mmCIF file of C-alpha atoms in Angstrom:
data_model
loop_
_atom_site.group_PDB
_atom_site.id
_atom_site.type_symbol
_atom_site.label_atom_id
_atom_site.label_comp_id
_atom_site.label_asym_id
_atom_site.label_seq_id
_atom_site.Cartn_x
_atom_site.Cartn_y
_atom_site.Cartn_z
ATOM 1 C CA MET A 1 0.084 -0.147 0.167
ATOM 2 C CA GLN A 2 2.721 2.668 0.961
ATOM 3 C CA LYS A 3 4.805 1.755 -2.312
ATOM 4 C CA TYR A 4 1.260 2.595 -4.321
ATOM 5 C CA LEU A 5 0.312 5.578 -2.320
ATOM 6 C CA ARG A 6 3.967 6.887 -3.101
ATOM 7 C CA LEU A 7 3.502 6.219 -7.255
ATOM 8 C CA LEU A 8 0.007 8.244 -6.579
ATOM 9 C CA ASN A 9 2.336 10.838 -5.440
ATOM 10 C CA LEU A 10 0.162 10.758 -2.000
ATOM 11 C CA ARG A 11 3.370 11.150 0.455
ATOM 12 C CA LEU A 12 1.669 9.954 3.637
ATOM 13 C CA ASP A 13 4.798 8.437 4.700
ATOM 14 C CA VAL A 14 6.353 11.746 4.994
ATOM 15 C CA VAL A 15 3.726 13.231 7.372
ATOM 16 C CA VAL A 16 2.593 10.118 9.196
ATOM 17 C CA ASN A 17 4.825 7.658 10.691
ATOM 18 C CA ASP A 18 2.288 4.669 10.704
ATOM 19 C CA ILE A 19 0.105 4.571 7.899
ATOM 20 C CA THR A 20 -2.246 1.666 9.335
ATOM 21 C CA GLY A 21 -4.494 4.615 10.605
ATOM 22 C CA LEU A 22 -6.719 3.461 7.375
ATOM 23 C CA ALA A 23 -9.350 6.199 7.224
ATOM 24 C CA ILE A 24 -7.746 8.305 4.526
ATOM 25 C CA ILE A 25 -6.553 4.807 2.341
ATOM 26 C CA ASP A 26 -10.304 3.719 2.653
ATOM 27 C CA THR A 27 -11.493 7.346 1.308
ATOM 28 C CA ILE A 28 -8.613 7.362 -1.483
ATOM 29 C CA CYS A 29 -9.692 4.036 -2.543
ATOM 30 C CA LYS A 30 -13.187 5.145 -2.945
ATOM 31 C CA GLY A 31 -12.018 7.758 -5.370
ATOM 32 C CA GLU A 32 -11.598 10.661 -3.459
ATOM 33 C CA LYS A 33 -9.229 12.968 -4.596
ATOM 34 C CA ASN A 34 -9.756 16.453 -2.596
ATOM 35 C CA PRO A 35 -6.450 16.875 -0.264
ATOM 36 C CA GLU A 36 -8.470 18.865 2.394
ATOM 37 C CA ILE A 37 -11.381 16.174 2.750
ATOM 38 C CA LEU A 38 -8.587 13.757 3.002
ATOM 39 C CA ALA A 39 -6.316 15.500 5.559
ATOM 40 C CA ALA A 40 -9.346 15.940 7.804
ATOM 41 C CA LEU A 41 -9.738 12.365 8.542
ATOM 42 C CA ARG A 42 -6.529 12.340 10.171
ATOM 43 C CA ASN A 43 -5.898 10.879 13.674
ATOM 44 C CA GLY A 44 -6.317 13.242 16.513
ATOM 45 C CA ASN A 45 -3.424 12.280 17.995
ATOM 46 C CA CYS A 46 -1.334 13.035 14.662
ATOM 47 C CA ARG A 47 1.587 15.578 15.304
ATOM 48 C CA LYS A 48 1.010 17.403 11.948
ATOM 49 C CA SER A 49 -1.748 19.610 10.976
ATOM 50 C CA ALA A 50 -4.519 19.046 8.710
ATOM 51 C CA THR A 51 -2.808 21.631 6.447
ATOM 52 C CA GLU A 52 0.511 19.866 6.435
ATOM 53 C CA ILE A 53 -1.149 16.616 5.622
ATOM 54 C CA ALA A 54 -3.358 18.199 2.792
ATOM 55 C CA LYS A 55 -0.006 19.389 1.013
ATOM 56 C CA ALA A 56 1.322 15.618 1.025
ATOM 57 C CA LEU A 57 -1.794 14.409 -0.337
ATOM 58 C CA HIS A 58 -2.160 16.173 -4.196
ATOM 59 C CA SER A 59 -2.590 12.747 -6.136
ATOM 60 C CA ASN A 60 -1.236 12.396 -9.983
ATOM 61 C CA GLY A 61 -4.956 10.750 -10.766
ATOM 62 C CA ARG A 62 -3.459 7.406 -12.181
ATOM 63 C CA THR A 63 -6.276 4.750 -12.345
ATOM 64 C CA ASP A 64 -4.026 2.286 -12.622
ATOM 65 C CA TYR A 65 -1.884 2.626 -9.467
ATOM 66 C CA LEU A 66 -5.235 3.246 -7.928
ATOM 67 C CA PHE A 67 -6.664 -0.358 -9.100
ATOM 68 C CA ALA A 68 -3.572 -1.497 -7.443
ATOM 69 C CA LEU A 69 -3.843 0.288 -4.250
ATOM 70 C CA HIS A 70 -7.335 -1.110 -3.790
ATOM 71 C CA GLN A 71 -6.104 -4.923 -4.397
ATOM 72 C CA GLU A 72 -3.538 -4.380 -1.672
ATOM 73 C CA TYR A 73 -6.124 -2.862 0.722
ATOM 74 C CA ASP A 74 -8.574 -5.842 0.053
ATOM 75 C CA ILE A 75 -5.763 -8.421 0.510
ATOM 76 C CA TYR A 76 -4.818 -6.201 4.008
ATOM 77 C CA LYS A 77 -8.517 -6.175 5.376
ATOM 78 C CA SER A 78 -8.739 -10.271 4.140
ATOM 79 C CA LEU A 79 -5.558 -10.741 6.381
ATOM 80 C CA GLN A 80 -6.792 -8.640 9.527
ATOM 81 C CA GLN A 81 -9.833 -10.599 9.496
ATOM 82 C CA LYS A 82 -7.708 -13.913 9.393
ATOM 83 C CA ILE A 83 -5.672 -12.611 12.560
ATOM 84 C CA GLN A 84 -8.811 -11.763 14.463
ATOM 85 C CA GLN A 85 -9.980 -15.088 13.720
ATOM 86 C CA CYS A 86 -6.950 -16.808 15.149
ATOM 87 C CA GLY A 87 -7.205 -14.595 18.167
ATOM 88 C CA ALA A 88 -10.741 -15.782 18.838
ATOM 89 C CA SER A 89 -9.502 -19.615 18.361
ATOM 90 C CA ILE A 90 -6.636 -18.715 20.750
ATOM 91 C CA GLU A 91 -8.964 -17.405 23.498
ATOM 92 C CA GLU A 92 -11.314 -20.294 23.232
ATOM 93 C CA LEU A 93 -8.449 -22.667 23.642
ATOM 94 C CA ILE A 94 -6.777 -21.073 26.887
ATOM 95 C CA LYS A 95 -10.399 -20.488 28.259
ATOM 96 C CA SER A 96 -11.115 -24.074 27.778
ATOM 97 C CA PHE A 97 -7.859 -25.291 29.333
ATOM 98 C CA ILE A 98 -8.507 -22.943 32.242
ATOM 99 C CA ASN A 99 -11.963 -23.401 32.404
ATOM 100 C CA ALA A 100 -11.275 -27.425 33.261
ATOM 101 C CA ASP A 101 -9.943 -26.488 36.671
ATOM 102 C CA GLU A 102 -11.904 -24.827 39.120
ATOM 103 C CA ASN A 103 -8.674 -23.713 41.010
ATOM 104 C CA LYS A 104 -7.564 -21.860 38.067
ATOM 105 C CA LYS A 105 -10.921 -20.178 37.665
ATOM 106 C CA LYS A 106 -10.822 -18.453 41.242
ATOM 107 C CA LEU A 107 -7.553 -17.055 40.554
ATOM 108 C CA LYS A 108 -7.484 -13.425 40.282
ATOM 109 C CA THR A 109 -4.241 -10.809 39.436
ATOM 110 C CA ASP A 110 -3.851 -7.098 39.359
ATOM 111 C CA ALA A 111 -3.810 -5.113 36.419
ATOM 112 C CA LYS A 112 -1.017 -3.613 34.946
ATOM 113 C CA PRO A 113 -1.429 -0.569 33.150
ATOM 114 C CA HIS A 114 1.981 0.171 32.754
ATOM 115 C CA LYS A 115 2.790 -2.984 30.279
ATOM 116 C CA ARG A 116 2.076 -1.494 26.586
ATOM 117 C CA VAL A 117 0.082 -3.976 24.669
ATOM 118 C CA ASN A 118 1.836 -4.402 21.456
ATOM 119 C CA LYS A 119 -0.560 -3.953 18.083
ATOM 120 C CA ASN A 120 0.557 -7.234 17.070
ATOM 121 C CA ALA A 121 -0.816 -8.990 20.243
ATOM 122 C CA PRO A 122 -4.206 -10.477 20.485
ATOM 123 C CA GLN A 123 -6.923 -7.600 21.372
ATOM 124 C CA ASN A 124 -9.986 -8.971 22.415
ATOM 125 C CA PHE A 125 -8.865 -10.508 25.811
ATOM 126 C CA ASP A 126 -7.158 -10.018 28.791
ATOM 127 C CA LEU A 127 -3.881 -11.604 28.353
ATOM 128 C CA ASN A 128 -2.547 -10.718 31.910
ATOM 129 C CA GLN A 129 -5.513 -12.399 33.890
ATOM 130 C CA ILE A 130 -5.344 -15.251 31.416
ATOM 131 C CA ALA A 131 -1.847 -16.044 31.896
ATOM 132 C CA TYR A 132 -2.263 -15.343 35.523
ATOM 133 C CA GLN A 133 -4.552 -18.335 35.718
ATOM 134 C CA TYR A 134 -2.982 -20.276 32.927
ATOM 135 C CA PHE A 135 0.363 -20.725 34.883
ATOM 136 C CA ASN A 136 -1.359 -21.642 38.127
ATOM 137 C CA GLY A 137 -1.331 -18.317 39.927
ATOM 138 C CA VAL A 138 2.385 -17.088 39.126
ATOM 139 C CA ASP A 139 2.509 -13.825 37.658
ATOM 140 C CA LEU A 140 4.861 -13.750 34.844
ATOM 141 C CA MET A 141 3.858 -10.462 33.966
ATOM 142 C CA ALA A 142 5.479 -8.840 37.331
ATOM 143 C CA VAL A 143 9.084 -9.470 35.529
ATOM 144 C CA GLU A 144 10.342 -6.596 33.772
ATOM 145 C CA GLY A 145 10.679 -6.656 30.224
ATOM 146 C CA VAL A 146 8.066 -9.396 29.739
ATOM 147 C CA GLY A 147 5.339 -8.616 27.675
ATOM 148 C CA HIS A 148 2.283 -9.840 26.143
ATOM 149 C CA SER A 149 4.271 -11.310 23.127
ATOM 150 C CA THR A 150 6.471 -13.080 25.691
ATOM 151 C CA ILE A 151 3.891 -14.465 27.353
ATOM 152 C CA ILE A 152 2.042 -15.957 23.973
ATOM 153 C CA ALA A 153 5.167 -17.205 22.780
ATOM 154 C CA LEU A 154 5.900 -19.158 26.115
ATOM 155 C CA MET A 155 2.318 -20.841 26.176
ATOM 156 C CA SER A 156 2.314 -21.851 22.507
ATOM 157 C CA GLU A 157 6.148 -23.121 22.104
ATOM 158 C CA VAL A 158 6.292 -25.055 25.412
ATOM 159 C CA GLY A 159 3.360 -24.352 28.124
ATOM 160 C CA VAL A 160 3.398 -25.343 31.592
ATOM 161 C CA ASP A 161 3.684 -29.075 31.094
ATOM 162 C CA GLY A 162 6.678 -28.718 28.475
ATOM 163 C CA LEU A 163 8.565 -26.529 31.217
ATOM 164 C CA LYS A 164 8.361 -28.966 34.208
ATOM 165 C CA LYS A 165 10.222 -31.650 31.550
ATOM 166 C CA PHE A 166 13.226 -29.839 31.906
ATOM 167 C CA ASP A 167 15.087 -31.188 35.361
ATOM 168 C CA THR A 168 17.031 -27.648 35.495
ATOM 169 C CA ALA A 169 16.543 -24.019 34.469
ATOM 170 C CA LYS A 170 20.081 -24.575 32.831
ATOM 171 C CA TRP A 171 18.732 -27.326 30.546
ATOM 172 C CA PHE A 172 15.773 -25.088 29.581
ATOM 173 C CA ALA A 173 18.259 -22.719 28.875
ATOM 174 C CA ARG A 174 20.513 -24.790 26.803
ATOM 175 C CA TRP A 175 17.702 -26.073 24.848
ATOM 176 C CA LEU A 176 16.908 -22.516 23.806
ATOM 177 C CA ARG A 177 20.338 -22.027 22.596
ATOM 178 C CA LEU A 178 20.953 -19.359 24.824
ATOM 179 C CA SER A 179 23.635 -20.814 26.908
ATOM 180 C CA PRO A 180 27.560 -20.756 25.466
ATOM 181 C CA ASN A 181 28.879 -23.640 24.167
ATOM 182 C CA ASN A 182 32.217 -24.096 25.300
ATOM 183 C CA ARG A 183 34.997 -25.790 23.300
ATOM 184 C CA VAL A 184 37.577 -27.164 25.635
ATOM 185 C CA SER A 185 40.879 -28.633 24.238
ATOM 186 C CA GLY A 186 43.685 -29.768 26.500
ATOM 187 C CA GLY A 187 42.303 -27.652 29.442
ATOM 188 C CA LYS A 188 41.881 -24.583 27.287
ATOM 189 C CA VAL A 189 38.691 -22.991 26.407
ATOM 190 C CA LEU A 190 38.820 -22.535 22.211
ATOM 191 C CA SER A 191 35.479 -20.785 22.138
ATOM 192 C CA HIS A 192 32.545 -19.999 24.329
ATOM 193 C CA LYS A 193 30.048 -18.897 21.372
ATOM 194 C CA ILE A 194 26.190 -18.863 21.685
ATOM 195 C CA PRO A 195 25.108 -21.947 19.416
ATOM 196 C CA LYS A 196 23.635 -21.090 16.235
ATOM 197 C CA GLY A 197 19.603 -21.442 15.658
ATOM 198 C CA SER A 198 16.691 -20.671 16.819
ATOM 199 C CA ASN A 199 12.871 -20.707 17.690
ATOM 200 C CA ARG A 200 9.899 -18.177 18.267
ATOM 201 C CA LEU A 201 10.359 -18.499 22.065
ATOM 202 C CA LYS A 202 14.183 -17.522 21.984
ATOM 203 C CA ILE A 203 13.284 -14.463 19.913
ATOM 204 C CA ALA A 204 10.699 -13.370 22.007
ATOM 205 C CA LEU A 205 12.880 -13.774 25.000
ATOM 206 C CA ARG A 206 15.656 -11.447 22.949
ATOM 207 C CA ASN A 207 13.336 -8.901 22.388
ATOM 208 C CA ALA A 208 12.497 -8.692 25.991
ATOM 209 C CA ALA A 209 15.531 -8.747 26.979
ATOM 210 C CA ASN A 210 16.415 -5.677 24.128
ATOM 211 C CA ALA A 211 13.283 -3.877 25.627
ATOM 212 C CA ILE A 212 15.044 -4.154 29.346
ATOM 213 C CA GLY A 213 18.160 -2.762 28.175
ATOM 214 C CA ASN A 214 15.910 0.602 27.743
ATOM 215 C CA LEU A 215 14.585 0.371 31.196
ATOM 216 C CA LYS A 216 16.328 2.665 33.860
ATOM 217 C CA ASP A 217 17.919 1.273 37.245
ATOM 218 C CA THR A 218 15.939 -2.241 37.734
ATOM 219 C CA HIS A 219 18.061 -5.323 38.757
ATOM 220 C CA LEU A 220 17.513 -6.705 35.441
ATOM 221 C CA SER A 221 18.787 -3.509 33.402
ATOM 222 C CA ASN A 222 21.622 -3.072 35.456
ATOM 223 C CA PHE A 223 22.615 -6.636 34.867
ATOM 224 C CA PHE A 224 22.122 -5.915 30.930
ATOM 225 C CA LYS A 225 24.172 -2.539 31.406
ATOM 226 C CA ARG A 226 27.035 -4.633 33.280
ATOM 227 C CA ILE A 227 27.744 -7.170 30.356
ATOM 228 C CA ALA A 228 26.835 -4.301 27.587
ATOM 229 C CA PHE A 229 29.610 -2.270 28.961
ATOM 230 C CA ARG A 230 32.349 -5.044 28.985
ATOM 231 C CA ARG A 231 30.907 -7.268 25.785
ATOM 232 C CA GLY A 232 28.518 -4.998 23.570
ATOM 233 C CA ARG A 233 24.779 -5.042 23.623
ATOM 234 C CA ALA A 234 24.643 -7.887 21.236
ATOM 235 C CA ALA A 235 26.146 -10.068 24.139
ATOM 236 C CA ALA A 236 24.055 -8.401 26.810
ATOM 237 C CA ILE A 237 20.824 -9.373 24.958
ATOM 238 C CA SER A 238 21.824 -13.045 24.964
ATOM 239 C CA ALA A 239 22.991 -12.938 28.674
ATOM 240 C CA THR A 240 19.715 -11.320 29.821
ATOM 241 C CA ALA A 241 17.589 -13.552 27.424
ATOM 242 C CA ARG A 242 19.241 -16.479 29.501
ATOM 243 C CA LYS A 243 18.688 -15.089 32.538
ATOM 244 C CA LEU A 244 15.051 -14.375 31.764
ATOM 245 C CA ALA A 245 14.635 -18.206 30.589
ATOM 246 C CA ILE A 246 16.251 -19.108 34.062
ATOM 247 C CA ILE A 247 13.677 -17.237 35.903
ATOM 248 C CA ILE A 248 10.570 -17.934 34.210
ATOM 249 C CA ARG A 249 11.231 -21.606 34.481
ATOM 250 C CA ASP A 250 12.002 -21.271 38.308
ATOM 251 C CA MET A 251 8.957 -19.187 38.497
ATOM 252 C CA VAL A 252 6.370 -21.505 36.756
ATOM 253 C CA VAL A 253 7.865 -25.086 38.165
ATOM 254 C CA LYS A 254 8.434 -24.247 41.685
ATOM 255 C CA ALA A 255 5.506 -21.763 41.952
ATOM 256 C CA ILE A 256 7.556 -18.985 43.373
ATOM 257 C CA PRO A 257 6.896 -15.113 43.000
ATOM 258 C CA TYR A 258 9.479 -12.602 40.725
ATOM 259 C CA SER A 259 11.163 -10.349 43.461
ATOM 260 C CA SER A 260 13.445 -8.148 41.740
ATOM 261 C CA PRO A 261 16.843 -8.038 44.438
ATOM 262 C CA ALA A 262 16.969 -4.139 43.855
ATOM 263 C CA GLN A 263 13.460 -4.057 45.277
ATOM 264 C CA TYR A 264 14.519 -4.183 49.051
ATOM 265 C CA GLU A 265 17.747 -2.405 48.635
ATOM 266 C CA PHE A 266 17.531 1.152 50.510
ATOM 267 C CA LEU A 267 19.857 3.808 49.043
ATOM 268 C CA ASP A 268 22.626 3.126 51.954
ATOM 269 C CA GLN A 269 22.561 -0.619 50.632
ATOM 270 C CA LYS A 270 23.030 0.570 47.213
ATOM 271 C CA ARG A 271 25.863 2.776 48.326
ATOM 272 C CA LYS A 272 27.594 -0.119 49.854
ATOM 273 C CA ARG A 273 27.437 -2.571 47.010
ATOM 274 C CA LYS A 274 28.872 0.197 44.812
ATOM 275 C CA VAL A 275 31.595 0.858 46.730
ATOM 276 C CA LEU A 276 32.379 -3.073 46.944
ATOM 277 C CA GLU A 277 32.127 -3.319 43.302
ATOM 278 C CA MET A 278 34.478 -0.283 42.932
ATOM 279 C CA LYS A 279 36.599 -1.490 45.226
ATOM 280 C CA ARG A 280 36.944 -5.008 43.261
ATOM 281 C CA LEU A 281 37.660 -3.232 40.260
ATOM 282 C CA ILE A 282 40.440 -1.152 41.822
ATOM 283 C CA HIS A 283 42.225 -4.221 43.270
ATOM 284 C CA LYS A 284 41.820 -5.936 39.535
ATOM 285 C CA PHE A 285 43.505 -3.264 37.688
ATOM 286 C CA ASN A 286 45.557 -2.641 40.395
ATOM 287 C CA ILE A 287 44.430 1.436 40.255
ATOM 288 C CA THR A 288 46.290 3.763 42.490
ATOM 289 C CA THR A 289 45.413 7.209 43.756
ATOM 290 C CA HIS A 290 47.649 8.698 40.915
ATOM 291 C CA ASP A 291 46.188 6.796 38.328
ATOM 292 C CA LEU A 292 42.798 8.490 39.668
ATOM 293 C CA GLY A 293 44.376 11.978 39.926
ATOM 294 C CA LEU A 294 43.725 12.294 43.746
ATOM 295 C CA GLN A 295 46.281 14.042 46.209
ATOM 296 C CA LEU A 296 46.055 12.618 49.967
#
């Protein structure tokens, strides 16, 4: 659709970040050419004014490109309908699993308005509540970085019974290919790269880890930044994804809530921890007061 809009000289991509607000495109497909009328259909949250958008909507009137745009728009609507049907089927399957257990039906969790719902996640049911019931009262959404897409991937790829088949959390991380594959010969480590290969759950955990890297002053974000400082962001994403896999497996199998260590640290405790970290670095690199530019 964006390609044919550009060929029609309708430069929505210049003035709007996301063209999935389809009121303008739908009106164009119906034959409307007046830029003022089209610009008036903009979303109320759009930063650009109607006048600015109207300047980008002067069509060249090519009927062949308009026909192609209409075809692409019909395909888009058909795919969206299939996605909604898939979402409804997912909801039905999960609810049938939950309704089979009376204890799960009674479980209730707190709302989490701070968790942003991805536009591609199922919109027709409360995944926060359903996930809490599905995992027997374990609130995985309480883990920072874990969102709706991560929960859906976990449900669809392994589920509760699948997680219980791994004897330890480390085995689960190794199955996901998130643990380093240490190659040792003669007592010397030749390499410790992450094995190649991927799956939907690994991708979801890596996306969650990447989101954690953008958070501020949390237990997992501090872990992410320590790894990123030493080895780069790519290594930090893999390490944090592995840590998430271990946390999630232990929470579900052992039925324990998530508690971030930083949650219980007061300011003086944080200060003591930071001082200890600095002492270790000073000892490791043999730093002197002269190196620091201090005069005693």
